[in-house]
Amino acid sequence: TIREHLGEQEVSISLTIDSLEESDLGNYSCYVENSNGRRQANVQLIKKAELMYTVELAGGLGAILLLLICLVTLYKCYRIELMLFYRNHFGSEDIDGGKLFIDHL
C-alpha cells in the first residue's frame, strides 16, 4: 500500500500466510532501499507452545476431592465429639427446655 505523509510517499508491505504449515516456520527478511537509505526488518516464525494444563487441573481437582472426602469421613465418624468440642469451647445457644441433667457419680 502507498500513502502520502508530509509530502512524501510511504510504502507499506505485508506478508500474509493463509494456511501456515510446518515448512513455513523460520526466518523472514525484508530489505528496502531508496535515495534516503536502506532499511531491513527480520521476523522469525516459531511454533507456539501448546498450553497443556490437563495434568495440573486433574491433580488440583483430585486433591480438592480427596480433601472433601476426608472432611466428610471425619465428620461422619466424629460428629458427636466435634459437637461436644464446639459446645465446650464456644458455648451453645441451645435451650434445654427447663430439663435438669444430673450426673451420677
PDB file of N, CA, C and O in Angstrom, residues 26-65:
ATOM      1  N   GLY A  26      10.292 -20.342  10.273  1.00  0.00           N
ATOM      2  CA  GLY A  26      11.673 -19.959  10.021  1.00  0.00           C
ATOM      3  C   GLY A  26      11.850 -18.460  10.045  1.00  0.00           C
ATOM      4  O   GLY A  26      11.022 -17.723  10.580  1.00  0.00           O
ATOM      5  N   ASN A  27      12.940 -17.988   9.441  1.00  0.00           N
ATOM      6  CA  ASN A  27      13.284 -16.563   9.427  1.00  0.00           C
ATOM      7  C   ASN A  27      12.863 -15.924   8.105  1.00  0.00           C
ATOM      8  O   ASN A  27      13.054 -16.511   7.042  1.00  0.00           O
ATOM      9  N   TYR A  28      12.316 -14.735   8.211  1.00  0.00           N
ATOM     10  CA  TYR A  28      11.931 -13.949   7.044  1.00  0.00           C
ATOM     11  C   TYR A  28      12.609 -12.591   7.156  1.00  0.00           C
ATOM     12  O   TYR A  28      12.670 -12.006   8.237  1.00  0.00           O
ATOM     13  N   SER A  29      13.125 -12.092   6.015  1.00  0.00           N
ATOM     14  CA  SER A  29      13.796 -10.791   5.986  1.00  0.00           C
ATOM     15  C   SER A  29      13.200  -9.941   4.876  1.00  0.00           C
ATOM     16  O   SER A  29      12.802 -10.446   3.834  1.00  0.00           O
ATOM     17  N   CYS A  30      13.170  -8.626   5.126  1.00  0.00           N
ATOM     18  CA  CYS A  30      12.688  -7.676   4.126  1.00  0.00           C
ATOM     19  C   CYS A  30      13.696  -6.527   4.045  1.00  0.00           C
ATOM     20  O   CYS A  30      14.062  -5.946   5.061  1.00  0.00           O
ATOM     21  N   TYR A  31      14.132  -6.242   2.832  1.00  0.00           N
ATOM     22  CA  TYR A  31      15.088  -5.155   2.592  1.00  0.00           C
ATOM     23  C   TYR A  31      14.417  -4.081   1.739  1.00  0.00           C
ATOM     24  O   TYR A  31      13.753  -4.387   0.765  1.00  0.00           O
ATOM     25  N   VAL A  32      14.627  -2.827   2.117  1.00  0.00           N
ATOM     26  CA  VAL A  32      14.100  -1.694   1.351  1.00  0.00           C
ATOM     27  C   VAL A  32      15.237  -0.705   1.163  1.00  0.00           C
ATOM     28  O   VAL A  32      15.976  -0.393   2.100  1.00  0.00           O
ATOM     29  N   GLU A  33      15.335  -0.190  -0.064  1.00  0.00           N
ATOM     30  CA  GLU A  33      16.402   0.775  -0.339  1.00  0.00           C
ATOM     31  C   GLU A  33      15.872   1.861  -1.271  1.00  0.00           C
ATOM     32  O   GLU A  33      15.161   1.574  -2.228  1.00  0.00           O
ATOM     33  N   ASN A  34      16.191   3.110  -0.957  1.00  0.00           N
ATOM     34  CA  ASN A  34      15.868   4.235  -1.832  1.00  0.00           C
ATOM     35  C   ASN A  34      16.959   5.289  -1.680  1.00  0.00           C
ATOM     36  O   ASN A  34      18.010   5.014  -1.084  1.00  0.00           O
ATOM     37  N   SER A  35      16.699   6.472  -2.160  1.00  0.00           N
ATOM     38  CA  SER A  35      17.727   7.516  -2.115  1.00  0.00           C
ATOM     39  C   SER A  35      18.030   7.975  -0.685  1.00  0.00           C
ATOM     40  O   SER A  35      19.080   8.562  -0.429  1.00  0.00           O
ATOM     41  N   ASN A  36      17.121   7.729   0.241  1.00  0.00           N
ATOM     42  CA  ASN A  36      17.318   8.123   1.634  1.00  0.00           C
ATOM     43  C   ASN A  36      18.119   7.099   2.435  1.00  0.00           C
ATOM     44  O   ASN A  36      18.541   7.366   3.547  1.00  0.00           O
ATOM     45  N   GLY A  37      18.255   5.914   1.916  1.00  0.00           N
ATOM     46  CA  GLY A  37      18.992   4.902   2.654  1.00  0.00           C
ATOM     47  C   GLY A  37      18.398   3.514   2.478  1.00  0.00           C
ATOM     48  O   GLY A  37      17.608   3.264   1.566  1.00  0.00           O
ATOM     49  N   ARG A  38      18.784   2.666   3.370  1.00  0.00           N
ATOM     50  CA  ARG A  38      18.368   1.264   3.309  1.00  0.00           C
ATOM     51  C   ARG A  38      17.830   0.832   4.674  1.00  0.00           C
ATOM     52  O   ARG A  38      18.388   1.195   5.703  1.00  0.00           O
ATOM     53  N   ARG A  39      16.784   0.072   4.662  1.00  0.00           N
ATOM     54  CA  ARG A  39      16.173  -0.460   5.893  1.00  0.00           C
ATOM     55  C   ARG A  39      16.032  -1.962   5.754  1.00  0.00           C
ATOM     56  O   ARG A  39      15.823  -2.485   4.666  1.00  0.00           O
ATOM     57  N   GLN A  40      16.110  -2.620   6.886  1.00  0.00           N
ATOM     58  CA  GLN A  40      15.964  -4.071   6.915  1.00  0.00           C
ATOM     59  C   GLN A  40      15.127  -4.459   8.126  1.00  0.00           C
ATOM     60  O   GLN A  40      15.258  -3.876   9.199  1.00  0.00           O
ATOM     61  N   ALA A  41      14.282  -5.451   7.943  1.00  0.00           N
ATOM     62  CA  ALA A  41      13.469  -5.987   9.038  1.00  0.00           C
ATOM     63  C   ALA A  41      13.528  -7.508   8.986  1.00  0.00           C
ATOM     64  O   ALA A  41      13.506  -8.100   7.907  1.00  0.00           O
ATOM     65  N   ASN A  42      13.626  -8.125  10.147  1.00  0.00           N
ATOM     66  CA  ASN A  42      13.666  -9.583  10.253  1.00  0.00           C
ATOM     67  C   ASN A  42      12.537 -10.067  11.147  1.00  0.00           C
ATOM     68  O   ASN A  42      12.242  -9.447  12.171  1.00  0.00           O
ATOM     69  N   VAL A  43      11.936 -11.150  10.758  1.00  0.00           N
ATOM     70  CA  VAL A  43      10.849 -11.758  11.533  1.00  0.00           C
ATOM     71  C   VAL A  43      11.127 -13.254  11.617  1.00  0.00           C
ATOM     72  O   VAL A  43      11.530 -13.869  10.630  1.00  0.00           O
ATOM     73  N   GLN A  44      10.921 -13.816  12.787  1.00  0.00           N
ATOM     74  CA  GLN A  44      11.097 -15.258  12.949  1.00  0.00           C
ATOM     75  C   GLN A  44       9.758 -15.879  13.329  1.00  0.00           C
ATOM     76  O   GLN A  44       9.130 -15.466  14.311  1.00  0.00           O
ATOM     77  N   LEU A  45       9.305 -16.838  12.531  1.00  0.00           N
ATOM     78  CA  LEU A  45       8.080 -17.565  12.831  1.00  0.00           C
ATOM     79  C   LEU A  45       8.458 -18.850  13.556  1.00  0.00           C
ATOM     80  O   LEU A  45       9.226 -19.655  13.048  1.00  0.00           O
ATOM     81  N   ILE A  46       7.911 -19.004  14.769  1.00  0.00           N
ATOM     82  CA  ILE A  46       8.164 -20.221  15.543  1.00  0.00           C
ATOM     83  C   ILE A  46       6.835 -20.846  15.931  1.00  0.00           C
ATOM     84  O   ILE A  46       5.790 -20.186  15.934  1.00  0.00           O
ATOM     85  N   LYS A  47       6.884 -22.102  16.254  1.00  0.00           N
ATOM     86  CA  LYS A  47       5.675 -22.822  16.645  1.00  0.00           C
ATOM     87  C   LYS A  47       5.293 -22.418  18.060  1.00  0.00           C
ATOM     88  O   LYS A  47       6.127 -22.401  18.958  1.00  0.00           O
ATOM     89  N   LYS A  48       4.038 -22.074  18.228  1.00  0.00           N
ATOM     90  CA  LYS A  48       3.532 -21.665  19.531  1.00  0.00           C
ATOM     91  C   LYS A  48       3.458 -22.876  20.443  1.00  0.00           C
ATOM     92  O   LYS A  48       2.950 -23.932  20.059  1.00  0.00           O
ATOM     93  N   ALA A  49       3.961 -22.708  21.660  1.00  0.00           N
ATOM     94  CA  ALA A  49       3.924 -23.809  22.626  1.00  0.00           C
ATOM     95  C   ALA A  49       2.480 -24.051  23.047  1.00  0.00           C
ATOM     96  O   ALA A  49       1.745 -23.112  23.369  1.00  0.00           O
ATOM     97  N   GLU A  50       2.073 -25.295  23.016  1.00  0.00           N
ATOM     98  CA  GLU A  50       0.711 -25.645  23.413  1.00  0.00           C
ATOM     99  C   GLU A  50       0.618 -25.645  24.936  1.00  0.00           C
ATOM    100  O   GLU A  50       1.483 -26.181  25.615  1.00  0.00           O
ATOM    101  N   LEU A  51      -0.413 -25.024  25.443  1.00  0.00           N
ATOM    102  CA  LEU A  51      -0.620 -24.970  26.882  1.00  0.00           C
ATOM    103  C   LEU A  51      -1.405 -26.199  27.319  1.00  0.00           C
ATOM    104  O   LEU A  51      -2.578 -26.340  26.995  1.00  0.00           O
ATOM    105  N   MET A  52      -0.717 -27.061  28.011  1.00  0.00           N
ATOM    106  CA  MET A  52      -1.355 -28.294  28.470  1.00  0.00           C
ATOM    107  C   MET A  52      -1.473 -28.233  29.987  1.00  0.00           C
ATOM    108  O   MET A  52      -0.498 -28.465  30.705  1.00  0.00           O
ATOM    109  N   TYR A  53      -2.637 -27.869  30.455  1.00  0.00           N
ATOM    110  CA  TYR A  53      -2.875 -27.794  31.887  1.00  0.00           C
ATOM    111  C   TYR A  53      -3.694 -28.976  32.378  1.00  0.00           C
ATOM    112  O   TYR A  53      -4.178 -28.968  33.506  1.00  0.00           O
ATOM    113  N   THR A  54      -3.867 -29.986  31.571  1.00  0.00           N
ATOM    114  CA  THR A  54      -4.746 -31.081  31.970  1.00  0.00           C
ATOM    115  C   THR A  54      -4.205 -31.819  33.185  1.00  0.00           C
ATOM    116  O   THR A  54      -4.975 -32.176  34.075  1.00  0.00           O
ATOM    117  N   VAL A  55      -2.902 -32.045  33.258  1.00  0.00           N
ATOM    118  CA  VAL A  55      -2.329 -32.768  34.399  1.00  0.00           C
ATOM    119  C   VAL A  55      -2.478 -31.933  35.662  1.00  0.00           C
ATOM    120  O   VAL A  55      -2.887 -32.457  36.717  1.00  0.00           O
ATOM    121  N   GLU A  56      -2.155 -30.634  35.582  1.00  0.00           N
ATOM    122  CA  GLU A  56      -2.269 -29.773  36.756  1.00  0.00           C
ATOM    123  C   GLU A  56      -3.722 -29.636  37.204  1.00  0.00           C
ATOM    124  O   GLU A  56      -4.014 -29.646  38.399  1.00  0.00           O
ATOM    125  N   LEU A  57      -4.619 -29.497  36.245  1.00  0.00           N
ATOM    126  CA  LEU A  57      -6.034 -29.363  36.571  1.00  0.00           C
ATOM    127  C   LEU A  57      -6.573 -30.629  37.214  1.00  0.00           C
ATOM    128  O   LEU A  57      -7.279 -30.579  38.227  1.00  0.00           O
ATOM    129  N   ALA A  58      -6.229 -31.779  36.647  1.00  0.00           N
ATOM    130  CA  ALA A  58      -6.693 -33.049  37.213  1.00  0.00           C
ATOM    131  C   ALA A  58      -6.110 -33.254  38.611  1.00  0.00           C
ATOM    132  O   ALA A  58      -6.802 -33.721  39.522  1.00  0.00           O
ATOM    133  N   GLY A  59      -4.846 -32.896  38.802  1.00  0.00           N
ATOM    134  CA  GLY A  59      -4.227 -33.029  40.126  1.00  0.00           C
ATOM    135  C   GLY A  59      -4.880 -32.122  41.152  1.00  0.00           C
ATOM    136  O   GLY A  59      -5.137 -32.529  42.286  1.00  0.00           O
ATOM    137  N   GLY A  60      -5.158 -30.875  40.761  1.00  0.00           N
ATOM    138  CA  GLY A  60      -5.807 -29.944  41.688  1.00  0.00           C
ATOM    139  C   GLY A  60      -7.213 -30.381  42.059  1.00  0.00           C
ATOM    140  O   GLY A  60      -7.602 -30.350  43.226  1.00  0.00           O
ATOM    141  N   LEU A  61      -7.989 -30.794  41.057  1.00  0.00           N
ATOM    142  CA  LEU A  61      -9.355 -31.257  41.343  1.00  0.00           C
ATOM    143  C   LEU A  61      -9.336 -32.540  42.165  1.00  0.00           C
ATOM    144  O   LEU A  61     -10.171 -32.734  43.059  1.00  0.00           O
ATOM    145  N   GLY A  62      -8.369 -33.427  41.893  1.00  0.00           N
ATOM    146  CA  GLY A  62      -8.243 -34.657  42.677  1.00  0.00           C
ATOM    147  C   GLY A  62      -7.912 -34.363  44.129  1.00  0.00           C
ATOM    148  O   GLY A  62      -8.450 -34.987  45.039  1.00  0.00           O
ATOM    149  N   ALA A  63      -7.017 -33.386  44.359  1.00  0.00           N
ATOM    150  CA  ALA A  63      -6.653 -33.016  45.736  1.00  0.00           C
ATOM    151  C   ALA A  63      -7.846 -32.421  46.477  1.00  0.00           C
ATOM    152  O   ALA A  63      -8.083 -32.729  47.651  1.00  0.00           O
ATOM    153  N   ILE A  64      -8.620 -31.576  45.799  1.00  0.00           N
ATOM    154  CA  ILE A  64      -9.809 -30.985  46.430  1.00  0.00           C
ATOM    155  C   ILE A  64     -10.830 -32.066  46.757  1.00  0.00           C
ATOM    156  O   ILE A  64     -11.426 -32.072  47.844  1.00  0.00           O
ATOM    157  N   LEU A  65     -11.036 -32.997  45.847  1.00  0.00           N
ATOM    158  CA  LEU A  65     -11.985 -34.091  46.076  1.00  0.00           C
ATOM    159  C   LEU A  65     -11.522 -34.967  47.236  1.00  0.00           C
ATOM    160  O   LEU A  65     -12.328 -35.357  48.082  1.00  0.00           O
TER     161      LEU A  65
END
